[in-house]
Coordinates of C-alpha atoms and ligand atoms in Angstrom, one line a residue:
M197 CA 16.7 -19.5 8.4
V198 CA 14.6 -20.9 11.2
Q199 CA 12.2 -23.5 10.0
R200 CA 9.1 -24.4 11.8
I201 CA 8.6 -28.0 12.6
I202 CA 5.4 -29.2 11.1
E203 CA 3.2 -31.2 13.3
R204 CA 1.9 -34.5 12.1
G205 CA -1.7 -33.4 11.6
E206 CA -0.6 -30.4 9.7
I207 CA 1.1 -32.3 7.0
E208 CA -2.1 -33.8 5.6
S209 CA -3.7 -30.4 5.5
L210 CA -1.0 -28.8 3.5
D211 CA -1.8 -28.4 -0.2
H212 CA 1.5 -27.8 -2.0
T213 CA -0.2 -26.5 -5.1
A214 CA -2.5 -24.1 -3.3
L215 CA -2.2 -20.5 -4.4
P216 CA -1.7 -18.3 -1.3
R217 CA -4.7 -16.0 -1.3
L218 CA -3.2 -13.7 1.2
L219 CA 0.3 -12.5 1.9
L220 CA 0.7 -10.7 5.2
P221 CA 3.5 -8.3 5.9
E222 CA 6.6 -9.9 7.5
T223 CA 7.2 -7.1 10.0
A224 CA 6.2 -3.4 9.8
A225 CA 9.9 -2.3 10.1
T226 CA 10.8 -4.4 7.1
V227 CA 7.9 -3.0 5.0
F228 CA 9.0 0.6 5.7
T229 CA 12.7 0.1 5.4
T230 CA 12.3 -1.7 2.1
R231 CA 10.0 1.1 0.9
A232 CA 12.6 3.7 2.0
T233 CA 15.3 1.9 0.0
R234 CA 13.1 1.8 -3.1
L235 CA 12.2 5.5 -2.7
R236 CA 15.9 6.4 -2.7
D237 CA 16.4 4.4 -6.0
L238 CA 13.3 6.1 -7.5
A239 CA 14.5 9.5 -6.4
D240 CA 17.8 8.8 -8.0
G241 CA 16.3 7.7 -11.2
K242 CA 17.7 4.2 -10.8
V243 CA 14.5 2.3 -11.6
A244 CA 14.5 1.6 -15.3
G245 CA 10.8 0.8 -15.5
I246 CA 9.6 4.1 -14.1
A247 CA 10.3 7.2 -16.2
F248 CA 12.6 9.4 -14.2
N249 CA 11.1 12.8 -13.5
P250 CA 13.8 15.1 -11.8
A251 CA 11.0 17.3 -10.5
M252 CA 9.7 14.4 -8.4
S253 CA 13.1 13.7 -6.7
G254 CA 12.7 16.0 -3.8
Y255 CA 9.2 14.8 -3.1
L256 CA 10.3 11.1 -3.2
E257 CA 13.2 11.9 -1.0
F258 CA 10.8 13.4 1.6
I259 CA 8.5 10.4 1.5
R260 CA 11.6 8.3 2.1
E261 CA 12.2 10.3 5.3
V262 CA 8.6 9.5 6.2
A263 CA 9.1 5.8 5.6
L264 CA 12.3 5.8 7.7
A265 CA 10.4 7.5 10.5
Q266 CA 7.6 5.0 10.2
A267 CA 10.1 2.1 10.4
E268 CA 11.7 3.7 13.5
I269 CA 8.3 4.1 15.3
A270 CA 7.2 0.6 14.3
K271 CA 10.2 -0.9 16.0
S272 CA 9.2 0.8 19.3
L273 CA 5.7 -0.6 19.4
S274 CA 4.9 -3.1 22.2
N275 CA 2.4 -5.9 22.1
V276 CA 0.1 -3.8 24.3
D277 CA 0.3 -1.0 21.8
L278 CA -0.8 -3.3 19.0
A279 CA -4.0 -4.2 20.9
M280 CA -4.6 -7.4 18.9
P281 CA -8.2 -8.7 19.0
D282 CA -8.9 -11.6 21.3
Q283 CA -10.0 -15.0 20.1
Q284 CA -13.7 -14.2 20.4
S285 CA -13.4 -11.1 18.2
L286 CA -11.3 -13.0 15.7
N287 CA -13.9 -15.8 15.5
L288 CA -16.7 -13.2 15.1
A289 CA -14.8 -11.6 12.2
L290 CA -14.3 -15.1 10.6
D291 CA -18.0 -16.0 11.0
H292 CA -19.3 -12.8 9.6
M293 CA -16.6 -12.5 6.8
M294 CA -15.4 -9.2 8.2
P295 CA -11.9 -7.9 8.3
P296 CA -10.4 -8.8 11.7
L297 CA -8.6 -5.5 12.0
A298 CA -11.2 -3.2 10.5
A299 CA -9.6 0.2 10.5
Q300 CA -12.9 2.0 10.2
L301 CA -14.1 0.7 13.6
K302 CA -12.9 1.8 16.9
R303 CA -9.1 2.4 16.6
P304 CA -6.5 1.8 19.3
E305 CA -5.7 5.3 20.6
I306 CA -2.0 4.7 20.2
W307 CA -2.3 5.7 16.5
R308 CA -2.6 9.3 17.7
T309 CA 0.6 9.0 19.7
I310 CA 2.3 7.5 16.6
L311 CA 1.1 10.6 14.7
Y312 CA 2.7 12.9 17.3
Q313 CA 5.9 10.9 17.1
L314 CA 5.9 11.2 13.4
I315 CA 5.4 14.9 13.5
D316 CA 8.3 15.2 16.0
Q317 CA 10.6 13.3 13.7
L318 CA 9.6 15.3 10.6
A319 CA 9.5 18.8 12.1
D320 CA 12.8 20.3 11.4
K321 CA 12.7 24.0 12.1
S322 CA 16.3 24.4 11.0
K323 CA 15.5 23.9 7.4
P324 CA 14.0 27.1 5.9
E325 CA 12.6 25.2 2.9
R326 CA 10.5 23.3 5.4
A327 CA 8.5 26.3 6.5
E328 CA 5.4 25.1 4.7
L329 CA 5.7 21.6 6.1
N330 CA 6.0 22.9 9.6
V331 CA 2.8 24.9 9.2
V332 CA 1.0 21.7 8.2
L333 CA 2.5 19.8 11.1
T334 CA 1.7 22.5 13.6
G335 CA -1.9 22.5 12.3
L336 CA -2.1 18.8 12.7
R337 CA -0.8 19.0 16.3
E338 CA -3.5 21.5 17.1
L339 CA -6.4 19.2 16.0
N340 CA -8.3 17.7 18.9
D341 CA -8.9 14.0 19.2
T342 CA -12.4 14.2 17.7
D343 CA -11.1 16.1 14.7
L344 CA -8.3 13.6 14.3
E345 CA -10.7 10.6 14.4
D346 CA -12.9 12.3 11.8
Q347 CA -9.9 13.0 9.6
A348 CA -8.8 9.3 10.0
N349 CA -12.3 8.1 8.9
A350 CA -12.3 10.4 5.9
V351 CA -8.8 9.3 4.9
L352 CA -9.7 5.6 5.3
A353 CA -12.9 5.9 3.3
Q354 CA -11.1 8.1 0.7
R355 CA -13.8 10.8 1.1
H356 CA -11.9 13.4 -0.8
E357 CA -14.3 16.2 0.1
D358 CA -13.8 15.8 3.8
V359 CA -10.0 15.4 3.8
N360 CA -7.5 18.1 4.4
P361 CA -5.1 17.2 1.5
A362 CA -2.0 18.6 3.2
Q363 CA -2.6 16.9 6.5
A364 CA -4.0 13.6 5.2
P365 CA -0.7 12.0 4.2
F366 CA 0.6 12.2 7.8
I367 CA -2.6 10.8 9.2
A368 CA -2.4 8.0 6.7
A369 CA 1.3 7.4 7.5
A370 CA 0.5 7.1 11.2
L371 CA -2.3 4.7 10.6
Q372 CA -0.1 2.7 8.3
V373 CA 2.5 2.2 11.0
L374 CA 0.0 0.7 13.4
W375 CA -2.0 -1.4 10.9
T376 CA 1.1 -2.8 9.2
A377 CA 2.4 -3.8 12.6
R378 CA -0.9 -5.4 13.5
A379 CA -1.3 -7.2 10.2
S380 CA 2.1 -8.7 10.6
R381 CA 0.9 -10.4 13.8
L382 CA -2.0 -12.2 12.2
K383 CA -2.0 -15.6 10.7
Q384 CA -3.5 -16.2 7.3
Q385 CA -6.2 -18.6 8.7
Q386 CA -7.4 -15.8 11.0
V387 CA -8.4 -13.7 7.9
P388 CA -11.7 -14.5 6.2
M389 CA -12.4 -14.1 2.5
L390 CA -14.5 -11.1 1.9
E391 CA -17.4 -11.0 -0.5
T392 CA -15.7 -8.2 -2.3
F393 CA -12.1 -8.3 -3.7
T394 CA -12.0 -4.5 -3.8
L395 CA -11.2 -4.1 -0.1
C396 CA -8.4 -5.4 2.1
P397 CA -9.5 -8.6 3.9
V398 CA -7.3 -7.7 6.8
C399 CA -8.3 -4.1 7.6
G400 CA -11.0 -3.2 5.1
S401 CA -9.0 -0.4 3.5
H402 CA -8.6 0.3 -0.2
P403 CA -5.9 -1.2 -2.3
V404 CA -3.2 1.2 -3.6
A405 CA -2.0 -0.7 -6.7
S406 CA -1.5 -4.3 -7.8
L407 CA 1.5 -6.5 -8.4
I408 CA 2.1 -9.6 -10.6
R409 CA 4.3 -11.6 -8.5
I410 CA 7.1 -14.1 -9.4
G411 CA 8.4 -17.0 -7.4
G412 CA 7.0 -20.0 -5.6
Q413 CA 3.3 -20.6 -5.6
S414 CA 2.4 -17.0 -6.4
Q415 CA 4.2 -17.1 -9.8
G416 CA 2.3 -15.1 -12.4
Y417 CA -0.6 -14.3 -10.1
R418 CA -1.8 -10.8 -9.5
Y419 CA -2.2 -9.4 -6.0
L420 CA -3.8 -6.2 -4.8
Q421 CA -1.8 -4.4 -2.1
C422 CA -3.5 -2.6 0.8
G423 CA -2.7 1.1 1.0
M424 CA -2.8 0.9 4.8
C425 CA -1.6 -2.5 6.2
A426 CA 0.5 -3.6 3.2
S427 CA -1.2 -7.0 3.0
Q428 CA -1.5 -8.4 -0.5
W429 CA -4.5 -10.4 -1.6
H430 CA -5.0 -12.4 -4.7
M431 CA -7.3 -11.1 -7.4
V432 CA -7.6 -12.7 -10.8
R433 CA -6.0 -10.8 -13.7
V434 CA -8.0 -8.8 -16.2
K435 CA -10.6 -7.8 -13.7
C436 CA -11.4 -4.2 -12.5
A437 CA -10.2 -3.6 -8.9
S438 CA -12.9 -1.0 -8.5
C439 CA -16.1 -2.6 -9.9
E440 CA -15.0 -6.2 -10.4
Q441 CA -16.2 -6.2 -14.0
N442 CA -14.0 -7.9 -16.6
G443 CA -15.7 -7.1 -19.9
K444 CA -14.0 -3.8 -20.9
I445 CA -10.5 -4.0 -19.5
S446 CA -7.6 -2.6 -21.4
Y447 CA -4.0 -1.7 -20.6
Q448 CA -2.0 1.5 -21.0
G449 CA 1.8 1.5 -20.6
L450 CA 4.4 4.2 -20.3
D451 CA 7.0 3.6 -22.8
R452 CA 10.1 5.2 -21.5
I453 CA 11.8 6.7 -24.5
D454 CA 15.3 6.4 -23.2
A455 CA 14.8 2.9 -21.8
P456 CA 17.6 0.6 -23.0
E457 CA 16.5 -2.1 -25.5
P458 CA 16.4 -5.5 -23.8
A459 CA 19.8 -7.2 -24.3
A460 CA 19.9 -9.8 -27.0
A461 CA 16.9 -11.4 -28.7
P462 CA 13.8 -11.7 -26.6
V463 CA 14.2 -15.4 -25.8
N464 CA 13.3 -14.6 -22.3
K465 CA 10.9 -11.8 -22.2
A466 CA 11.6 -10.9 -18.6
N467 CA 13.4 -7.8 -17.4
D468 CA 11.9 -5.5 -20.0
P469 CA 11.5 -2.1 -18.2
R470 CA 9.0 -1.0 -20.8
K471 CA 6.6 -3.6 -19.5
Y472 CA 7.1 -3.0 -15.8
V473 CA 4.1 -0.7 -15.2
R474 CA 0.7 -0.7 -16.8
A475 CA -2.6 1.0 -16.0
E476 CA -5.5 -1.5 -16.1
T477 CA -8.4 0.6 -17.3
C478 CA -12.1 -0.4 -17.0
G479 CA -14.6 0.8 -19.6
D480 CA -17.5 -0.1 -17.3
C481 CA -16.7 2.3 -14.3
H482 CA -14.0 4.4 -16.1
C483 CA -11.5 3.8 -13.3
Y484 CA -8.0 2.4 -13.5
T485 CA -5.5 0.6 -11.2
K486 CA -1.8 0.3 -11.8
I487 CA -0.2 -3.1 -12.2
F488 CA 3.5 -3.6 -11.6
N489 CA 5.0 -6.7 -12.9
Q490 CA 7.8 -8.2 -10.8
E491 CA 8.9 -10.2 -13.8
H492 CA 10.3 -7.0 -15.2
D493 CA 11.6 -5.6 -11.9
Y494 CA 12.3 -8.0 -9.0
N495 CA 12.4 -5.1 -6.5
A496 CA 8.9 -3.9 -7.2
E497 CA 7.4 -2.0 -4.3
P498 CA 3.8 -1.1 -5.4
F499 CA 3.3 1.7 -2.9
A500 CA 6.5 3.6 -3.7
D501 CA 6.3 2.8 -7.4
D502 CA 2.8 4.1 -7.5
L503 CA 3.9 7.5 -6.2
A504 CA 6.8 7.7 -8.6
S505 CA 4.9 6.8 -11.7
L506 CA 2.7 9.9 -11.6
T507 CA 3.3 10.4 -15.3
L508 CA 1.2 7.4 -16.1
D509 CA -1.6 8.8 -14.0
I510 CA -1.5 11.9 -16.1
L511 CA -1.6 10.0 -19.3
V512 CA -4.4 7.7 -18.2
S513 CA -6.5 10.6 -16.8
E514 CA -6.1 12.5 -20.1
A515 CA -7.6 9.4 -21.7
G516 CA -10.7 9.9 -19.5
Y517 CA -10.1 7.5 -16.6
T518 CA -10.0 8.3 -12.9
R519 CA -8.0 6.5 -10.3
G520 CA -10.1 3.8 -8.7
N521 CA -8.2 4.1 -5.4
I522 CA -6.1 7.0 -4.0
N523 CA -2.6 6.6 -2.7
P524 CA -3.1 7.7 0.9
L525 CA 0.1 9.6 0.9
L526 CA -0.8 11.7 -2.1
W527 CA -4.0 13.8 -2.1
F528 CA -4.8 16.6 -4.5
G529 CA -6.9 19.6 -3.7
E530 CA -9.4 18.7 -6.4
T531 CA -10.5 15.4 -7.8
E532 CA -11.1 16.7 -11.3
Ligands
LIG721 ZN1 -5.2 -3.7 4.9
LIG722 ZN1 -14.5 -1.0 -13.3

């Protein structure tokens, strides 16, 4: 491991007890390959904390292919492609407490090239069962730049009514590649705290789910994970990730009937698959956000695990709650 030599002046400014408020992605390729590995485990039913649904396997396997393609494309991006903001823009974002890589503002055009690369990698005419997919991909390829930018805006803002639910996952996947790569090039001190905790401080997008982390200074703290750039930012526990109220929060789990009982007496309460995923529901706005607890599964990957735990969404929606934030790779035709 290469360790950075700390300059003299930096030592005094280090606070060893400080909670990291922001965890930026290491590299985009790492994010997507880790996600792909997790998706394989989920597709194979190897994740004890998430009820295995054989009907989901094919879908999760396909999203794994998307993640592998994303990793491949991310590796090919150059510094020029990433079009990182200059010092002046970074300062401006800091001064105004704005996300430095706001995805809703003017986007580097390369994201559309990434989309075409993604389409090329996924279009496989030799597979007859892919006929529907190829129709969707062909339709995407035929959109002009204006339509694509409009779709990107709708996807980022989660404007359900303006999104083509079949095309949106691929638009989101292309945006994820570029924004995850860009976020990995930032330093924490270049990212301001926003006034709201409900949007990503790096790119201004919506969180996809949250994670209680273990290890180091983040032990036991809850982070929201961005659905676009994969950055994680700290948000106190027992607080709604949609409306930031904390008065009517409750939790709903998904007890997997065939989950093995935890070995031995519960001296150490960790590694209990039944406690791995919970929906945090809010009685104020009637929304919910999932919380994955790394204490019960070290390999937690909120984005993939969110897709695979659809059963919990069904349970919680039957109880009258709606998702606070959409998973950008999964859109339904209707919200209700
Ligand atoms: Zn983000
Ligand atoms: Zn709420």
